[in-house]
Amino acid sequence: MLIDSHAHIYDEQYADGGKSIIADMEKDGLSAIVCVGCDLESSLTCVELARNNKNIYASVGVHPYYPETVTNELIDKFRALSEEDKVVAIGEFGLDYHHEVYDRDAQIRAMEMQYDLARELKLPMIFHVREATGDFTEFLRSREFPESGVMHCYSGSVETADICLKKNLYISFGGKLTYSNSRNLSEVAKHVPLDRLIVETDAPYLSPSHCIGQINYPKNVAYVRDKIAELRGMEKEEIDRITVDNTKRLFFKIV
Ligand code: NI
């Protein structure tokens, strides 16, 4: 059994609000899914899904696409939601400079506010970082992560992974690892210590290579696991056990 450590099963691309994904979890070999929020509305939906479904856990946070929405009032709402047993992390938040127009200062401020909340609540953090390595490593340099966190859908270099690992963070791999042009990422997947490695789908986004361009599903986390087992010359079952243990250590509120 695997855990999909990062999925958006509430996404409108799933016509039934994720119901069939949840119903099929056992058949699909999934023991849990961490349903990740991107804004207030989706965070509330994640919490609702976690309340109503045994093996669904939630995170609350604001994606770097919407930094201007991170106000003190919003932080207060996340603080209250985080008291629930099944809210296991703050995120996803971070930096994303991919699109032509973005507000760098606003993104950094929104990241700092969510970092402060996670530290106050003693919860792990889920980081989304794209094309912003310089500013992100600068942010890491002056901060500590006693409750840890995860670099979601990691796509950086071995060197940047080392900086994150030194800061007590986990590295999570998604469908990108299965692409034929992912040589650099394969190097990272071989390099990360086994006790810091986790897997995810980011469903409905980032489908693995066998179904590229289609809607992604949490069950496809198995393809990421297969690729890691192949790269490291290990049994699939061993990678299952290791990544489940790691995910539970990181998101320590998962029971
Ligand atoms: Ni995501």
Coordinates of C-alpha atoms and ligand atoms in Angstrom, one line a residue:
M1 CA 0.0 0.0 0.0
L2 CA 1.1 3.5 -0.8
I3 CA 0.3 7.0 0.4
D4 CA -0.3 9.8 -2.2
S5 CA 1.3 12.6 -0.2
H6 CA -0.1 15.4 -2.4
A7 CA -3.2 15.4 -4.5
H8 CA -6.1 17.8 -5.2
I9 CA -9.0 15.3 -5.4
Y10 CA -11.6 18.1 -5.1
D11 CA -10.5 19.5 -8.4
E12 CA -13.4 20.2 -10.9
Q13 CA -11.7 17.9 -13.4
Y14 CA -13.1 15.1 -11.3
A15 CA -16.8 15.3 -12.0
D16 CA -17.9 13.6 -8.7
G17 CA -15.8 15.7 -6.4
G18 CA -13.3 12.9 -5.8
K19 CA -15.9 10.3 -4.6
S20 CA -14.8 7.5 -6.9
I21 CA -11.2 8.1 -6.1
I22 CA -11.9 7.7 -2.4
A23 CA -14.2 4.7 -3.0
D24 CA -11.4 2.9 -5.0
M25 CA -8.5 3.6 -2.7
E26 CA -8.2 0.2 -1.2
K27 CA -8.5 -1.5 -4.6
D28 CA -5.9 0.9 -6.0
G29 CA -3.4 0.1 -3.2
L30 CA -3.7 3.5 -1.4
S31 CA -3.7 3.6 2.4
A32 CA -4.1 7.4 2.5
I33 CA -4.2 10.6 0.5
V34 CA -3.1 14.0 1.7
C35 CA -5.6 16.4 0.1
V36 CA -3.8 19.7 -0.4
G37 CA -5.3 23.2 -0.3
C38 CA -4.4 26.0 -2.7
D39 CA -6.6 28.8 -1.4
L40 CA -9.2 29.3 1.3
E41 CA -12.0 27.6 -0.6
S42 CA -10.0 24.5 -1.5
S43 CA -8.5 24.3 2.0
L44 CA -12.1 24.2 3.4
T45 CA -13.0 21.5 1.0
C46 CA -9.9 19.5 2.0
V47 CA -10.9 19.7 5.6
E48 CA -14.4 18.6 4.8
L49 CA -13.2 15.6 2.8
A50 CA -10.9 14.7 5.7
R51 CA -13.8 14.9 8.2
N52 CA -16.0 12.6 6.1
N53 CA -13.4 10.0 4.9
K54 CA -11.3 7.9 7.1
N55 CA -8.1 7.8 4.9
I56 CA -8.2 11.3 3.7
Y57 CA -6.0 13.9 5.4
A58 CA -5.9 17.7 4.7
S59 CA -3.5 20.6 4.5
V60 CA -4.5 24.2 4.4
G61 CA -2.6 26.9 2.6
V62 CA -2.4 29.4 -0.3
H63 CA -0.5 28.6 -3.5
P64 CA 2.0 31.3 -4.6
Y65 CA -0.4 32.2 -7.5
Y66 CA -2.6 34.0 -5.0
P67 CA -0.3 35.8 -2.6
E68 CA -2.5 38.9 -2.2
T69 CA -5.2 36.7 -0.5
V70 CA -2.9 35.9 2.4
T71 CA -4.1 38.4 5.1
N72 CA -4.1 38.2 8.9
E73 CA -7.8 37.2 8.7
L74 CA -7.0 34.3 6.5
I75 CA -4.1 33.2 8.7
D76 CA -6.6 33.2 11.6
K77 CA -9.0 31.0 9.7
F78 CA -6.2 28.5 8.9
R79 CA -5.1 28.6 12.6
A80 CA -8.6 27.6 13.6
L81 CA -8.8 24.8 11.0
S82 CA -5.5 23.4 11.9
E83 CA -6.8 22.5 15.4
E84 CA -8.6 19.6 13.7
D85 CA -6.9 16.2 14.1
K86 CA -6.7 15.5 10.4
V87 CA -5.2 18.8 9.2
V88 CA -1.6 17.5 9.0
A89 CA 0.3 20.4 7.4
I90 CA 0.4 24.0 6.2
G91 CA 0.6 24.3 2.4
E92 CA 1.0 24.3 -0.4
F93 CA 2.8 27.6 -0.3
G94 CA 6.1 28.9 -1.7
L95 CA 7.4 30.7 -4.7
D96 CA 6.5 30.4 -8.4
Y97 CA 8.1 32.7 -11.0
H98 CA 7.1 30.6 -14.0
H99 CA 4.5 33.0 -15.4
E100 CA 5.5 36.2 -17.1
V101 CA 3.6 38.4 -14.6
Y102 CA 4.1 37.8 -10.9
D103 CA 4.6 39.8 -7.8
R104 CA 7.8 38.6 -6.2
D105 CA 7.5 40.7 -3.0
A106 CA 3.9 39.6 -2.5
Q107 CA 4.9 35.9 -2.9
I108 CA 7.8 36.2 -0.5
R109 CA 5.5 37.9 2.1
A110 CA 2.8 35.3 1.7
M111 CA 5.4 32.6 2.1
E112 CA 6.8 34.2 5.3
M113 CA 3.3 34.5 6.8
Q114 CA 2.5 30.9 6.2
Y115 CA 6.0 29.8 7.5
D116 CA 5.3 31.8 10.7
L117 CA 1.9 30.1 11.1
A118 CA 3.4 26.6 10.6
R119 CA 6.1 27.3 13.2
E120 CA 3.6 28.7 15.7
L121 CA 1.4 25.6 15.2
K122 CA 4.3 23.2 15.1
L123 CA 3.2 21.7 11.8
P124 CA 5.2 20.6 8.8
M125 CA 5.1 22.7 5.6
I126 CA 4.3 21.8 2.0
F127 CA 6.5 23.9 -0.4
H128 CA 5.7 24.6 -4.0
V129 CA 8.8 26.1 -5.6
R130 CA 9.1 26.7 -9.4
E131 CA 11.8 28.7 -11.1
A132 CA 12.6 30.5 -7.9
T133 CA 15.5 28.6 -6.5
G134 CA 17.6 31.7 -5.7
D135 CA 15.0 33.4 -3.6
F136 CA 13.9 30.2 -2.0
T137 CA 17.3 29.0 -0.8
E138 CA 17.8 32.6 0.5
F139 CA 14.6 32.1 2.5
L140 CA 15.8 28.7 3.8
R141 CA 19.2 30.1 4.9
S142 CA 17.9 32.2 7.7
R143 CA 15.1 29.8 8.9
E144 CA 14.8 26.5 10.8
F145 CA 12.4 23.7 10.2
P146 CA 12.1 21.7 13.5
E147 CA 8.8 20.2 12.3
S148 CA 10.2 19.7 8.8
G149 CA 8.4 20.1 5.5
V150 CA 8.5 18.8 2.0
M151 CA 9.6 20.0 -1.4
H152 CA 6.6 19.0 -3.3
C153 CA 7.0 17.7 -7.0
Y154 CA 10.7 18.3 -6.7
S155 CA 12.3 19.4 -10.0
G156 CA 15.5 21.0 -9.0
S157 CA 19.2 20.0 -8.9
V158 CA 21.1 17.7 -6.6
E159 CA 22.8 20.8 -5.1
T160 CA 19.5 22.5 -4.3
A161 CA 18.2 19.2 -2.9
D162 CA 21.2 19.1 -0.5
I163 CA 20.4 22.6 0.8
C164 CA 16.8 21.4 1.5
L165 CA 18.0 18.2 3.1
K166 CA 20.4 20.1 5.4
K167 CA 17.4 22.1 6.5
N168 CA 15.6 19.0 7.6
L169 CA 13.2 18.9 4.6
Y170 CA 11.9 15.9 2.7
I171 CA 12.0 15.6 -1.1
S172 CA 8.9 14.4 -2.9
F173 CA 8.8 13.0 -6.4
G174 CA 5.8 13.1 -8.8
G175 CA 5.1 12.1 -12.3
K176 CA 7.9 14.2 -13.8
L177 CA 10.3 11.5 -12.6
T178 CA 8.9 9.1 -15.2
Y179 CA 9.5 11.4 -18.2
S180 CA 12.2 10.3 -20.6
N181 CA 14.0 13.7 -20.3
S182 CA 14.2 13.5 -16.5
R183 CA 17.9 12.5 -16.3
N184 CA 18.8 15.2 -13.8
L185 CA 15.8 14.4 -11.7
S186 CA 16.8 10.7 -11.8
E187 CA 20.1 11.7 -10.3
V188 CA 18.3 13.4 -7.5
A189 CA 16.1 10.4 -6.9
K190 CA 19.2 8.2 -6.5
H191 CA 20.9 10.7 -4.3
V192 CA 18.3 11.6 -1.7
P193 CA 18.7 9.5 1.5
L194 CA 16.1 6.8 1.8
D195 CA 14.7 8.3 5.0
R196 CA 13.9 11.6 3.2
L197 CA 12.2 10.3 0.1
I198 CA 8.4 10.5 -0.5
V199 CA 6.0 10.1 -3.4
E200 CA 3.0 12.0 -4.7
T201 CA 0.9 12.6 -7.8
D202 CA -0.2 16.3 -7.6
A203 CA -3.4 14.9 -9.3
P204 CA -5.1 16.0 -11.4
Y205 CA -1.9 17.6 -12.7
L206 CA 1.4 16.2 -13.9
S207 CA 0.4 12.8 -15.1
P208 CA 3.3 10.2 -15.4
S209 CA 4.6 9.4 -18.8
H210 CA 2.2 6.5 -19.6
C211 CA -0.8 8.8 -19.5
I212 CA 0.8 12.2 -20.2
G213 CA -1.8 14.9 -21.2
Q214 CA -4.6 13.0 -19.4
I215 CA -6.1 13.7 -16.0
N216 CA -3.9 12.3 -13.3
Y217 CA -5.2 10.1 -10.5
P218 CA -3.7 9.3 -7.0
K219 CA -3.4 5.6 -8.0
N220 CA -0.7 6.7 -10.5
V221 CA 1.6 7.3 -7.6
A222 CA 2.5 3.6 -8.2
Y223 CA 4.4 4.6 -11.4
V224 CA 6.5 7.1 -9.5
R225 CA 7.2 4.3 -6.9
D226 CA 8.2 1.9 -9.8
K227 CA 10.6 4.4 -11.2
I228 CA 12.3 5.0 -7.9
A229 CA 12.6 1.2 -7.3
E230 CA 14.1 0.9 -10.8
L231 CA 16.6 3.8 -10.3
R232 CA 17.7 2.5 -6.9
G233 CA 17.7 -1.2 -7.7
M234 CA 15.3 -2.0 -4.9
E235 CA 12.1 -4.0 -4.6
K236 CA 8.8 -2.1 -5.1
E237 CA 7.5 -3.3 -1.7
E238 CA 10.6 -1.9 0.0
I239 CA 10.0 1.6 -1.6
D240 CA 6.3 1.3 -0.5
R241 CA 7.3 0.6 3.1
I242 CA 10.0 3.3 3.2
T243 CA 7.8 6.1 1.6
V244 CA 4.8 5.3 3.8
D245 CA 7.0 5.4 6.9
N246 CA 8.6 8.7 5.8
T247 CA 5.2 10.3 4.9
K248 CA 3.9 9.3 8.4
R249 CA 7.0 10.7 10.1
L250 CA 6.7 14.0 8.2
F251 CA 2.9 14.3 8.5
F252 CA 3.0 13.0 12.1
K253 CA -0.8 13.6 12.6
I254 CA -1.5 10.8 10.2
V255 CA -2.6 7.7 12.2
Ligands
NI1 NI -0.3 20.7 -5.8

